Coordinates of C-alpha atoms in Angstrom, one line a residue:
X93 CA 0.0 0.0 0.0
X94 CA 1.5 3.3 -1.0
X95 CA 2.3 5.9 1.6
X96 CA 1.4 8.7 -0.8
X97 CA -2.1 10.2 -0.7
X98 CA -2.6 11.2 -4.3
X99 CA -6.3 12.2 -4.2
X100 CA -9.1 12.1 -1.7
X101 CA -11.4 9.2 -1.8
X102 CA -15.1 10.2 -1.8
X103 CA -14.5 13.8 -0.5
X104 CA -15.7 16.8 -2.5
X105 CA -14.1 19.9 -1.2
X106 CA -16.1 22.1 -3.5
X107 CA -15.1 25.1 -5.5
X108 CA -12.3 27.3 -4.1
X109 CA -13.6 30.6 -2.6
X110 CA -14.3 33.3 -5.2
X111 CA -13.4 36.9 -4.7
X112 CA -16.4 38.9 -3.5
X113 CA -17.6 41.7 -5.9
X114 CA -17.8 45.3 -4.8
X115 CA -20.7 45.9 -2.5
X116 CA -23.5 48.0 -3.9
X117 CA -23.6 51.6 -2.7
X118 CA -26.9 53.3 -2.5
X119 CA -27.4 56.4 -4.6
X120 CA -27.5 58.7 -1.5
X121 CA -23.9 57.7 -0.7
X122 CA -22.7 57.3 -4.3
X123 CA -23.7 60.8 -5.4
X124 CA -22.8 62.6 -2.2
X125 CA -21.4 66.0 -3.3
X126 CA -17.6 66.1 -3.5
X127 CA -17.3 69.8 -4.4
X128 CA -19.2 72.9 -3.5
X129 CA -20.3 73.1 -7.2
X130 CA -22.1 69.8 -6.7
X131 CA -23.9 71.1 -3.6
X132 CA -27.4 72.0 -4.9
X133 CA -29.7 74.6 -3.5
X134 CA -27.2 76.3 -1.1
X135 CA -25.8 79.1 -3.3
X136 CA -25.9 81.8 -0.6
X137 CA -23.9 79.7 1.8
X138 CA -21.3 78.7 -0.8
X139 CA -20.8 82.4 -1.8
X140 CA -20.4 83.5 1.9
X141 CA -17.8 80.7 2.5
X142 CA -16.0 81.5 -0.7
X143 CA -15.7 85.1 0.3
X144 CA -14.5 84.3 3.8
X145 CA -11.8 81.9 2.5
X146 CA -10.5 84.3 -0.1
X147 CA -10.3 87.1 2.4
X148 CA -8.9 85.0 5.2
X149 CA -11.8 85.7 7.5
X150 CA -12.4 82.2 8.7
X151 CA -14.5 81.6 11.8
X152 CA -13.3 79.1 14.4
X153 CA -16.7 77.4 14.7
X154 CA -19.5 76.8 12.2
X155 CA -23.0 75.7 12.9
X156 CA -24.9 74.0 10.0
X157 CA -28.6 73.6 10.5
X158 CA -31.5 72.4 8.3
X159 CA -33.9 69.6 7.7
X160 CA -32.7 66.1 7.1
X161 CA -30.9 65.3 3.8
X162 CA -30.1 68.9 2.7
X163 CA -26.3 68.4 3.0
X164 CA -25.2 69.4 6.5
X165 CA -22.6 66.6 7.0
X166 CA -21.5 66.8 3.3
X167 CA -21.0 70.5 3.7
X168 CA -18.9 70.0 6.9
X169 CA -16.7 67.6 5.0
X170 CA -16.4 70.0 2.1
X171 CA -15.4 72.8 4.4
X172 CA -12.7 70.5 5.9
X173 CA -11.4 69.8 2.4
X174 CA -11.5 73.4 1.5
X175 CA -9.4 74.4 4.6
X176 CA -6.9 71.6 4.3
X177 CA -6.4 71.3 0.5
X178 CA -2.8 71.7 -0.7
X179 CA -3.5 71.5 -4.4
X180 CA -2.1 68.9 -6.9
X181 CA 1.4 70.4 -6.6
X182 CA 1.3 70.5 -2.8
X183 CA 1.7 74.3 -2.6
X184 CA -2.0 75.4 -2.5
X185 CA -3.8 77.1 0.3
X186 CA -7.4 77.2 1.6
X187 CA -9.7 77.4 -1.4
X188 CA -13.5 77.2 -2.1
X189 CA -12.6 74.8 -4.9
X190 CA -10.6 71.9 -3.3
X191 CA -8.7 69.9 -5.9
X192 CA -9.9 66.5 -4.8
X193 CA -6.7 64.8 -5.8
X194 CA -4.2 65.8 -3.1
X195 CA -3.7 63.5 -0.2
X196 CA -5.7 65.6 2.4
X197 CA -8.7 65.8 0.0
X198 CA -8.7 62.1 -0.8
X199 CA -8.2 61.1 2.9
X200 CA -11.0 63.4 4.0
X201 CA -13.3 62.1 1.3
X202 CA -12.6 58.5 2.4
X203 CA -13.0 59.4 6.1
X204 CA -9.5 58.3 7.1
X205 CA -7.7 61.7 7.7
X206 CA -6.2 61.7 11.2
X207 CA -6.7 65.4 11.7
X208 CA -10.4 65.4 10.7
X209 CA -12.4 63.8 13.5
X210 CA -16.1 63.1 13.1
X211 CA -18.2 62.4 16.2
X212 CA -21.8 61.4 16.4
X213 CA -23.3 63.3 19.4
X214 CA -26.2 60.9 19.5
X215 CA -23.9 58.2 20.8
X216 CA -21.3 60.4 22.6
X217 CA -23.5 62.7 24.7
X218 CA -21.5 62.9 27.9
X219 CA -19.0 65.3 29.4
X220 CA -16.2 62.7 29.2
X221 CA -16.6 62.6 25.4
X222 CA -16.2 66.4 25.2
X223 CA -13.3 66.3 27.6
X224 CA -11.4 64.1 25.2
X225 CA -11.9 66.6 22.4
X226 CA -10.8 69.5 24.7
X227 CA -7.6 67.6 25.7
X228 CA -6.8 66.6 22.1
X229 CA -7.4 70.0 20.7
X230 CA -4.3 71.4 22.5
X231 CA -2.0 69.4 20.3
X232 CA -1.2 70.6 16.8
X233 CA -2.4 68.8 13.7
X234 CA -0.3 65.9 12.6
X235 CA -0.3 66.4 8.8
X236 CA -3.0 68.9 8.0
X237 CA -3.3 72.7 8.1
X238 CA -6.1 72.6 10.6
X239 CA -7.4 70.0 13.1
X240 CA -11.1 69.8 12.4
X241 CA -13.8 68.4 14.7
X242 CA -17.1 67.6 13.0
X243 CA -19.9 66.9 15.5
X244 CA -23.1 65.6 14.0
X245 CA -26.5 66.1 15.7
X246 CA -24.8 68.4 18.2
X247 CA -28.1 69.2 19.9
X248 CA -28.0 65.8 21.6
X249 CA -25.0 66.7 23.8
X250 CA -25.9 66.9 27.5
X251 CA -26.1 70.2 29.3
X252 CA -22.8 69.5 31.1
X253 CA -21.1 68.5 27.9
X254 CA -22.1 71.9 26.3
X255 CA -20.9 73.7 29.4
X256 CA -17.5 71.9 29.2
X257 CA -17.1 72.9 25.6
X258 CA -17.9 76.6 26.0
X259 CA -14.4 77.9 27.0
X260 CA -12.6 76.0 24.3
X261 CA -15.2 76.9 21.7
X262 CA -14.9 80.6 22.5
X263 CA -11.0 80.7 22.5
X264 CA -9.8 77.6 20.6
X265 CA -6.2 77.1 19.5
X266 CA -5.5 78.7 16.1
X267 CA -5.1 75.3 14.4
X268 CA -8.6 74.0 15.5
X269 CA -11.9 74.4 13.7
X270 CA -15.3 73.1 15.0
X271 CA -18.0 72.2 12.6
X272 CA -21.4 71.4 14.2
X273 CA -24.4 70.0 12.4
X274 CA -28.0 69.7 13.7
X275 CA -31.6 69.3 12.6
X276 CA -32.9 70.9 15.8
X277 CA -31.1 74.2 16.3
X278 CA -33.6 75.3 18.9
X279 CA -32.2 72.7 21.3
X280 CA -28.7 74.1 21.1
X281 CA -27.9 76.5 24.0
X282 CA -27.8 80.2 23.1
X283 CA -24.3 80.4 24.7
X284 CA -23.1 77.9 22.0
X285 CA -25.0 79.6 19.2
X286 CA -23.4 83.0 20.0
X287 CA -19.9 81.4 19.6
X288 CA -20.6 80.0 16.1
X289 CA -21.0 81.3 12.6
X290 CA -24.4 79.9 11.6
X291 CA -25.5 78.7 8.2
X292 CA -29.2 77.7 7.7
X293 CA -29.3 75.2 4.8
X294 CA -32.5 75.6 2.9
X295 CA -34.9 72.9 1.6
X296 CA -33.9 72.2 -2.0
X297 CA -36.6 73.3 -4.5
X298 CA -38.5 70.5 -6.2
X299 CA -37.4 71.7 -9.7
X300 CA -33.7 71.5 -8.8
X301 CA -34.2 68.1 -7.1
X302 CA -35.9 66.8 -10.3
X303 CA -33.1 68.1 -12.4
X304 CA -30.5 66.4 -10.1
X305 CA -32.4 63.1 -10.2
X306 CA -32.5 63.3 -14.0
X307 CA -28.7 63.6 -14.0
X308 CA -28.3 60.7 -11.6
X309 CA -30.7 58.5 -13.7
X310 CA -28.7 59.3 -16.8
X311 CA -25.4 58.3 -15.1
X312 CA -27.0 55.1 -13.9
X313 CA -28.2 54.4 -17.4
X314 CA -31.9 54.4 -16.4
X315 CA -34.6 56.0 -18.4
X316 CA -37.0 58.1 -16.2
X317 CA -40.1 60.0 -17.1
X318 CA -40.0 63.7 -16.1
X319 CA -43.3 63.3 -14.4
X320 CA -42.0 60.4 -12.3
X321 CA -38.9 62.5 -11.3
X322 CA -41.3 65.4 -10.4
X323 CA -43.3 63.0 -8.1
X324 CA -40.1 61.9 -6.4
X325 CA -38.9 65.4 -6.0
X326 CA -42.2 66.5 -4.4
X327 CA -42.2 63.4 -2.1
X328 CA -38.7 64.2 -1.0
X329 CA -39.9 67.5 0.6
X330 CA -36.7 69.3 -0.1
X331 CA -34.3 66.5 1.0
X332 CA -31.8 65.3 -1.6
X333 CA -31.1 62.1 0.5
X334 CA -34.7 61.2 0.8
X335 CA -35.3 61.8 -2.9
X336 CA -32.3 59.6 -3.9
X337 CA -33.5 56.9 -1.6
X338 CA -36.9 57.0 -3.3
X339 CA -35.2 57.0 -6.7
X340 CA -33.2 54.0 -5.7
X341 CA -36.4 52.2 -4.8
X342 CA -38.0 53.3 -8.1
X343 CA -35.1 52.0 -10.2
X344 CA -35.3 48.6 -8.4
X345 CA -39.1 48.6 -9.0
X346 CA -38.5 49.4 -12.7
X347 CA -36.1 46.5 -13.0
X348 CA -38.8 44.2 -11.9
X349 CA -41.3 45.7 -14.3
X350 CA -38.8 45.6 -17.2
X351 CA -38.9 49.3 -18.0
X352 CA -37.8 52.7 -17.0
X353 CA -39.0 54.7 -14.1
X354 CA -42.6 55.6 -14.9
X355 CA -44.9 58.0 -13.2
X356 CA -47.7 55.5 -12.6
X357 CA -45.2 53.0 -11.0
X358 CA -43.8 55.7 -8.7
X359 CA -47.3 56.8 -7.8
X360 CA -48.3 53.2 -6.9
X361 CA -45.0 52.7 -5.1
X362 CA -45.5 55.8 -2.9
X363 CA -49.3 55.3 -2.5
X364 CA -50.0 58.7 -4.0
X365 CA -53.4 59.8 -5.3
X366 CA -53.5 60.1 -9.1
X367 CA -53.6 63.8 -10.0
X368 CA -56.3 63.3 -12.6
X369 CA -58.4 61.4 -10.0
X370 CA -57.8 64.2 -7.5
X371 CA -59.0 66.8 -10.1
X372 CA -62.1 64.7 -10.8
X373 CA -62.9 64.4 -7.0
X374 CA -62.3 68.1 -6.5
X375 CA -64.7 69.0 -9.3
X376 CA -67.3 66.6 -7.9
X377 CA -67.0 68.2 -4.4
X378 CA -67.5 71.7 -5.9
X379 CA -70.6 70.4 -7.7
X380 CA -72.0 69.2 -4.4
X381 CA -72.5 65.6 -5.6
X382 CA -72.2 63.6 -2.4
X383 CA -72.8 60.2 -4.0
X384 CA -70.3 60.8 -6.7
X385 CA -67.7 62.1 -4.2
X386 CA -68.0 58.9 -2.0
X387 CA -67.8 56.7 -5.1
X388 CA -64.6 58.5 -6.3
X389 CA -63.0 58.2 -2.9
X390 CA -63.8 54.5 -2.7
X391 CA -62.3 53.9 -6.1
X392 CA -59.0 55.4 -5.0
X393 CA -59.1 53.6 -1.7
X394 CA -59.7 50.3 -3.5
X395 CA -56.6 51.0 -5.6
X396 CA -54.6 51.2 -2.3
X397 CA -54.5 55.0 -1.9
X398 CA -54.4 56.1 1.7
X399 CA -57.2 58.4 2.7
X400 CA -54.7 60.9 4.1
X401 CA -53.0 61.0 0.7
X402 CA -56.3 61.8 -0.9
X403 CA -56.9 64.7 1.5
X404 CA -53.3 65.9 1.1
X405 CA -53.7 65.9 -2.7
X406 CA -57.0 67.9 -2.3
X407 CA -55.1 70.4 0.0
X408 CA -52.5 70.8 -2.7
X409 CA -55.2 71.4 -5.3
X410 CA -56.8 74.2 -3.1
X411 CA -53.4 75.7 -2.5
X412 CA -52.6 75.6 -6.2
X413 CA -55.9 77.2 -7.1
X414 CA -55.3 80.0 -4.7
X415 CA -51.8 80.7 -6.1
X416 CA -53.3 80.8 -9.6
X417 CA -56.0 83.2 -8.4
X418 CA -53.2 85.4 -7.0
X419 CA -51.3 85.3 -10.3
X420 CA -48.4 83.4 -8.9
X421 CA -45.9 81.7 -11.2
X422 CA -47.0 78.3 -12.4
X423 CA -45.1 75.3 -11.1
X424 CA -42.6 74.0 -13.6
X425 CA -43.5 70.7 -15.2
X426 CA -47.2 71.1 -14.4
X427 CA -49.4 69.2 -16.9
X428 CA -51.5 71.3 -19.3
X429 CA -54.7 69.6 -18.0
X430 CA -53.9 70.5 -14.4
X431 CA -53.0 74.1 -15.4
X432 CA -56.3 74.6 -17.2
X433 CA -58.3 73.0 -14.3
X434 CA -56.7 75.3 -11.7
X435 CA -57.3 78.3 -13.9
X436 CA -61.0 77.4 -14.2
X437 CA -61.4 76.9 -10.5
X438 CA -59.5 80.1 -9.7
X439 CA -61.9 82.1 -11.9
X440 CA -65.0 80.5 -10.4
X441 CA -64.1 80.4 -6.7
X442 CA -63.8 83.4 -4.4
X443 CA -60.9 83.8 -1.9
X444 CA -63.4 83.2 1.0
X445 CA -64.6 79.9 -0.6
X446 CA -61.0 78.8 -1.1
X447 CA -60.1 79.6 2.6
X448 CA -63.1 77.7 3.8
X449 CA -62.2 74.7 1.6
X450 CA -58.6 74.9 3.0
X451 CA -59.8 75.0 6.6
X452 CA -62.3 72.2 6.2
X453 CA -59.7 69.9 4.5
X454 CA -57.1 70.8 7.0
X455 CA -59.4 69.8 9.8
X456 CA -60.3 66.6 7.9
X457 CA -56.7 65.7 7.5
X458 CA -56.1 66.1 11.3
X459 CA -59.2 64.0 12.1
X460 CA -58.5 61.2 9.7
X461 CA -54.9 61.0 10.9
X462 CA -56.0 59.9 14.4
X463 CA -59.3 58.2 13.5
X464 CA -60.0 54.6 14.3
X465 CA -61.8 54.2 11.0
X466 CA -59.8 56.3 8.5
X467 CA -61.8 55.7 5.3
X468 CA -65.1 56.2 7.1
X469 CA -63.8 59.4 8.7
X470 CA -62.6 60.6 5.3
X471 CA -66.1 60.0 3.8
X472 CA -67.8 61.9 6.6
X473 CA -65.3 64.8 6.2
X474 CA -66.0 65.0 2.5
X475 CA -69.7 65.1 3.1
X476 CA -69.2 67.9 5.7
X477 CA -67.2 69.8 3.1
X478 CA -69.9 69.4 0.5
X479 CA -72.6 70.8 2.8
X480 CA -70.5 73.5 4.5
X481 CA -67.8 74.8 2.1
X482 CA -70.0 76.9 -0.1
X483 CA -72.2 78.4 2.5
X484 CA -71.9 82.2 2.5
X485 CA -69.8 83.8 5.2
X486 CA -72.1 84.7 8.2
X487 CA -70.9 88.3 8.3
X488 CA -71.4 88.7 4.5
X489 CA -74.9 87.1 4.7
X490 CA -75.8 89.5 7.6
X491 CA -74.7 92.5 5.6
X492 CA -76.6 91.3 2.5
X493 CA -79.8 90.9 4.6
X494 CA -79.4 94.2 6.3
X495 CA -78.7 96.0 3.1
X496 CA -81.5 94.3 1.2
X497 CA -79.1 93.1 -1.5
X498 CA -80.3 89.5 -1.6
X499 CA -80.4 88.1 -5.2
X500 CA -83.6 88.3 -7.1
X501 CA -85.9 85.3 -7.2
X502 CA -85.7 84.9 -10.9
X503 CA -84.8 87.2 -13.8
X504 CA -84.5 90.8 -12.8
X505 CA -87.5 93.0 -13.7
X506 CA -87.2 94.7 -17.0
X507 CA -86.9 98.4 -16.6
X508 CA -88.6 100.9 -18.9
X509 CA -85.3 101.7 -20.5
X510 CA -84.5 98.1 -21.3
X511 CA -85.3 97.2 -24.9
X512 CA -87.9 94.5 -25.5
X513 CA -86.6 91.1 -26.3
X514 CA -86.2 90.2 -29.9
X515 CA -88.9 88.0 -31.5
X516 CA -86.5 85.1 -31.8
X517 CA -86.0 85.2 -28.0
X518 CA -89.6 85.5 -27.1
X519 CA -90.1 81.7 -26.9
X520 CA -87.2 81.2 -24.5
X521 CA -88.4 80.3 -20.9
X522 CA -88.1 83.3 -18.7
X523 CA -88.5 81.7 -15.3
X524 CA -87.3 78.5 -13.6
X525 CA -90.9 77.3 -13.5
X526 CA -91.1 77.8 -17.3
X527 CA -87.9 75.7 -17.7
X528 CA -89.3 72.9 -15.6
X529 CA -92.6 73.0 -17.5
X530 CA -90.7 72.8 -20.8
X531 CA -88.7 69.8 -19.6
X532 CA -91.8 68.0 -18.4
X533 CA -93.6 68.6 -21.7
X534 CA -90.7 67.2 -23.7
X535 CA -90.5 64.0 -21.7
X536 CA -87.6 65.0 -19.5
X537 CA -89.4 64.5 -16.3
X538 CA -86.3 63.2 -14.4
X539 CA -84.4 66.3 -15.2
X540 CA -87.4 68.5 -14.5
X541 CA -87.6 66.8 -11.0
X542 CA -84.0 67.7 -10.3
X543 CA -84.7 71.3 -11.3
X544 CA -87.8 71.3 -9.0
X545 CA -85.9 70.0 -6.0
X546 CA -82.5 71.6 -6.2
X547 CA -82.3 74.5 -8.7
X548 CA -81.7 77.7 -6.7
X549 CA -81.5 80.6 -9.2
X550 CA -79.0 83.4 -8.8
X551 CA -79.6 84.9 -12.2
X552 CA -81.8 84.0 -15.2
X553 CA -81.8 86.0 -18.4
X554 CA -82.3 83.5 -21.2
X555 CA -80.2 81.9 -22.6
X556 CA -78.0 82.4 -19.5
X557 CA -78.8 80.7 -16.2
X558 CA -76.7 80.9 -13.0
X559 CA -77.5 78.5 -10.2
X560 CA -76.4 78.7 -6.6
X561 CA -73.7 76.3 -5.4
X562 CA -74.4 77.2 -1.8
X563 CA -76.2 74.0 -1.3
X564 CA -75.7 70.4 -2.6
X565 CA -76.2 70.4 -6.3
X566 CA -76.4 67.3 -8.6
X567 CA -73.2 67.3 -10.7
X568 CA -75.0 66.1 -13.8
X569 CA -77.8 68.6 -13.7
X570 CA -75.8 71.6 -15.0
X571 CA -74.4 69.6 -17.9
X572 CA -77.8 68.0 -18.8
X573 CA -79.5 71.4 -18.7
X574 CA -77.0 72.9 -21.1
X575 CA -77.7 70.0 -23.5
X576 CA -81.5 69.7 -23.2
X577 CA -82.2 73.5 -23.3
X578 CA -80.1 73.8 -26.5
X579 CA -82.1 70.9 -28.0
X580 CA -85.5 72.2 -26.9
X581 CA -85.0 75.9 -27.8
X582 CA -82.5 75.8 -30.6
X583 CA -80.3 78.2 -28.8
X584 CA -76.9 77.7 -27.0
X585 CA -77.4 78.1 -23.3
X586 CA -74.9 79.0 -20.7
X587 CA -75.8 77.2 -17.5
X588 CA -73.2 77.8 -14.7
X589 CA -72.9 77.8 -10.9
X590 CA -71.9 80.6 -8.6
X591 CA -70.8 80.7 -4.9
X592 CA -73.7 83.0 -3.9
X593 CA -77.1 82.5 -2.2
X594 CA -79.9 82.0 -4.6
X595 CA -83.7 82.2 -4.7
X596 CA -85.7 79.4 -3.1
X597 CA -86.2 76.3 -5.2
X598 CA -89.5 75.5 -6.7
X599 CA -90.1 72.9 -4.0
X600 CA -89.3 75.3 -1.3
X601 CA -91.6 77.9 -2.9
X602 CA -94.5 75.4 -3.0
X603 CA -93.9 74.3 0.6
X604 CA -93.9 77.9 1.7
X605 CA -97.1 78.6 -0.1
X606 CA -98.7 75.4 1.3
X607 CA -97.7 76.5 4.8
X608 CA -99.3 79.9 4.3
X609 CA -102.5 78.3 2.9
X610 CA -102.7 76.0 5.9
X611 CA -102.3 78.9 8.3
X612 CA -105.0 80.7 6.3
X613 CA -107.4 77.7 6.5
X614 CA -106.8 77.2 10.2
X615 CA -107.6 80.9 10.8
X616 CA -111.1 80.7 9.2
X617 CA -114.0 81.1 11.7
X618 CA -115.5 77.7 10.9
X619 CA -112.3 75.8 11.4
X620 CA -111.5 77.7 14.6
X621 CA -115.0 76.9 16.0
X622 CA -114.6 73.2 15.1
X623 CA -111.3 73.0 17.0
X624 CA -112.9 74.7 20.0
X625 CA -115.7 72.1 20.0
X626 CA -113.3 69.2 19.4
X627 CA -109.9 70.2 20.8
X628 CA -108.3 66.8 20.0
X629 CA -109.3 67.0 16.3
X630 CA -106.8 67.5 13.5
X631 CA -106.9 68.0 9.8
X632 CA -104.9 65.3 7.8
X633 CA -102.3 66.5 5.3
X634 CA -104.3 64.9 2.5
X635 CA -107.3 67.0 3.4
X636 CA -105.2 70.2 3.5
X637 CA -103.8 69.3 0.0
X638 CA -107.4 68.7 -1.3
X639 CA -108.6 72.1 0.0
X640 CA -105.6 73.9 -1.5
X641 CA -106.0 72.2 -4.8
X642 CA -109.7 73.2 -5.0
X643 CA -108.8 76.8 -4.2
X644 CA -106.2 76.8 -7.0
X645 CA -108.7 75.3 -9.5
X646 CA -111.4 77.9 -8.6
X647 CA -108.8 80.6 -8.9

């Protein structure tokens, strides 16, 4: 038997270990700005820093504040590079445009420079942590021009830690710079704020974010619809990091779908309400169609849209309409359909109506956010909006009543100076009752019934009819009246609604007349004598109706 062991018998050792590929870096880290030119939306701060560096007027401590993801930590690292850059030839000085190729620039970018110390105040909150910084700051920098301490979320330091830092922060050694970053500047003691040069980093505008995301998508080799990038930019709420995270998710979703980043996919991914569906719902609400509004809300809910997202989209619509009414600049990338819809609503709605809509929707958003039954709460809120949003302001209504300026019941009386109607217009119905009679005679009893129950006239001068939207109004009635009156009269009618109190409806008029007739009947001597003899007697409604009908026929 041979002593050599030439090959294993029955053992499979498998494949040798393969080298691991480079780990994927998320877009928020991959596209972190490496120069001030790549820092978007913070032009004022960059200009101030550039002037300070060129003139040698460098503060010893900087405080960077702003919402999440606007570039506070990235800006701190860029300042560290700007102060310690030595240029490609090793002879450069502090500059607002660090070269990025010298050893200090590369080491700071990679987070390995010995003289640039980053500390997370969330996990180093105590006075002992600050004492280490104070002790180390006495020693000169090892290889850099300045020793720089970057303290992130500085507001989380304890009170004792802040107190320990005050003296060093006020009179630090010449080779030391402090860079603080925080999202909650109100929690930083005033004694610290007074010792720092403060920069408030702004939220990044949506159009600049969308442009940035388009560049990132192009570098990643991914096609993205402009509308999709606009949705992501709005969802990011001014934060580049949040937006890049959403874009990362959208690209992964597009890979599964086998296409680019599409607006409908982003909308589904974020659970956003479709803008066209929002416009339709808003139009239904303004028309006072309660049934249609609930059906539209349920359609969006069944597609997975959160009720809060629907209310938020409606709030954005009211806000956009108000801005258009004010003549503000139109948002870039806004669809033509949306622009036309906002312009139409801005022309029709008063500022008072828009403010009421805003307050009602804002209250609804708050209620639905803490409701046990969100969709039911949202439905009730929309019904409340339909019934309350278009009511006249109490003060305005009181002034109108006191001044006797309530709208006329039907068409205004023709004055002596008003020319008589042309013969071609003589056949046009001049009252809402005449319109209802015309519809009934032509077989349109259903539409005539809608007119009878809910048509409150603000103005009628055929062929123009303005109905009040100050009460629930069937959304289809206005459209159907335009069509049917044109068909029946041969003239093009303009039937619209207005946010103003109108005359009583035909039904309200008949009920008022019936009540007056009943009171008149009860006041007759014979009826009064009968009730005195029989106190428990009563006249049935049917008998009242019969008496009133007889009186009308005799008249």
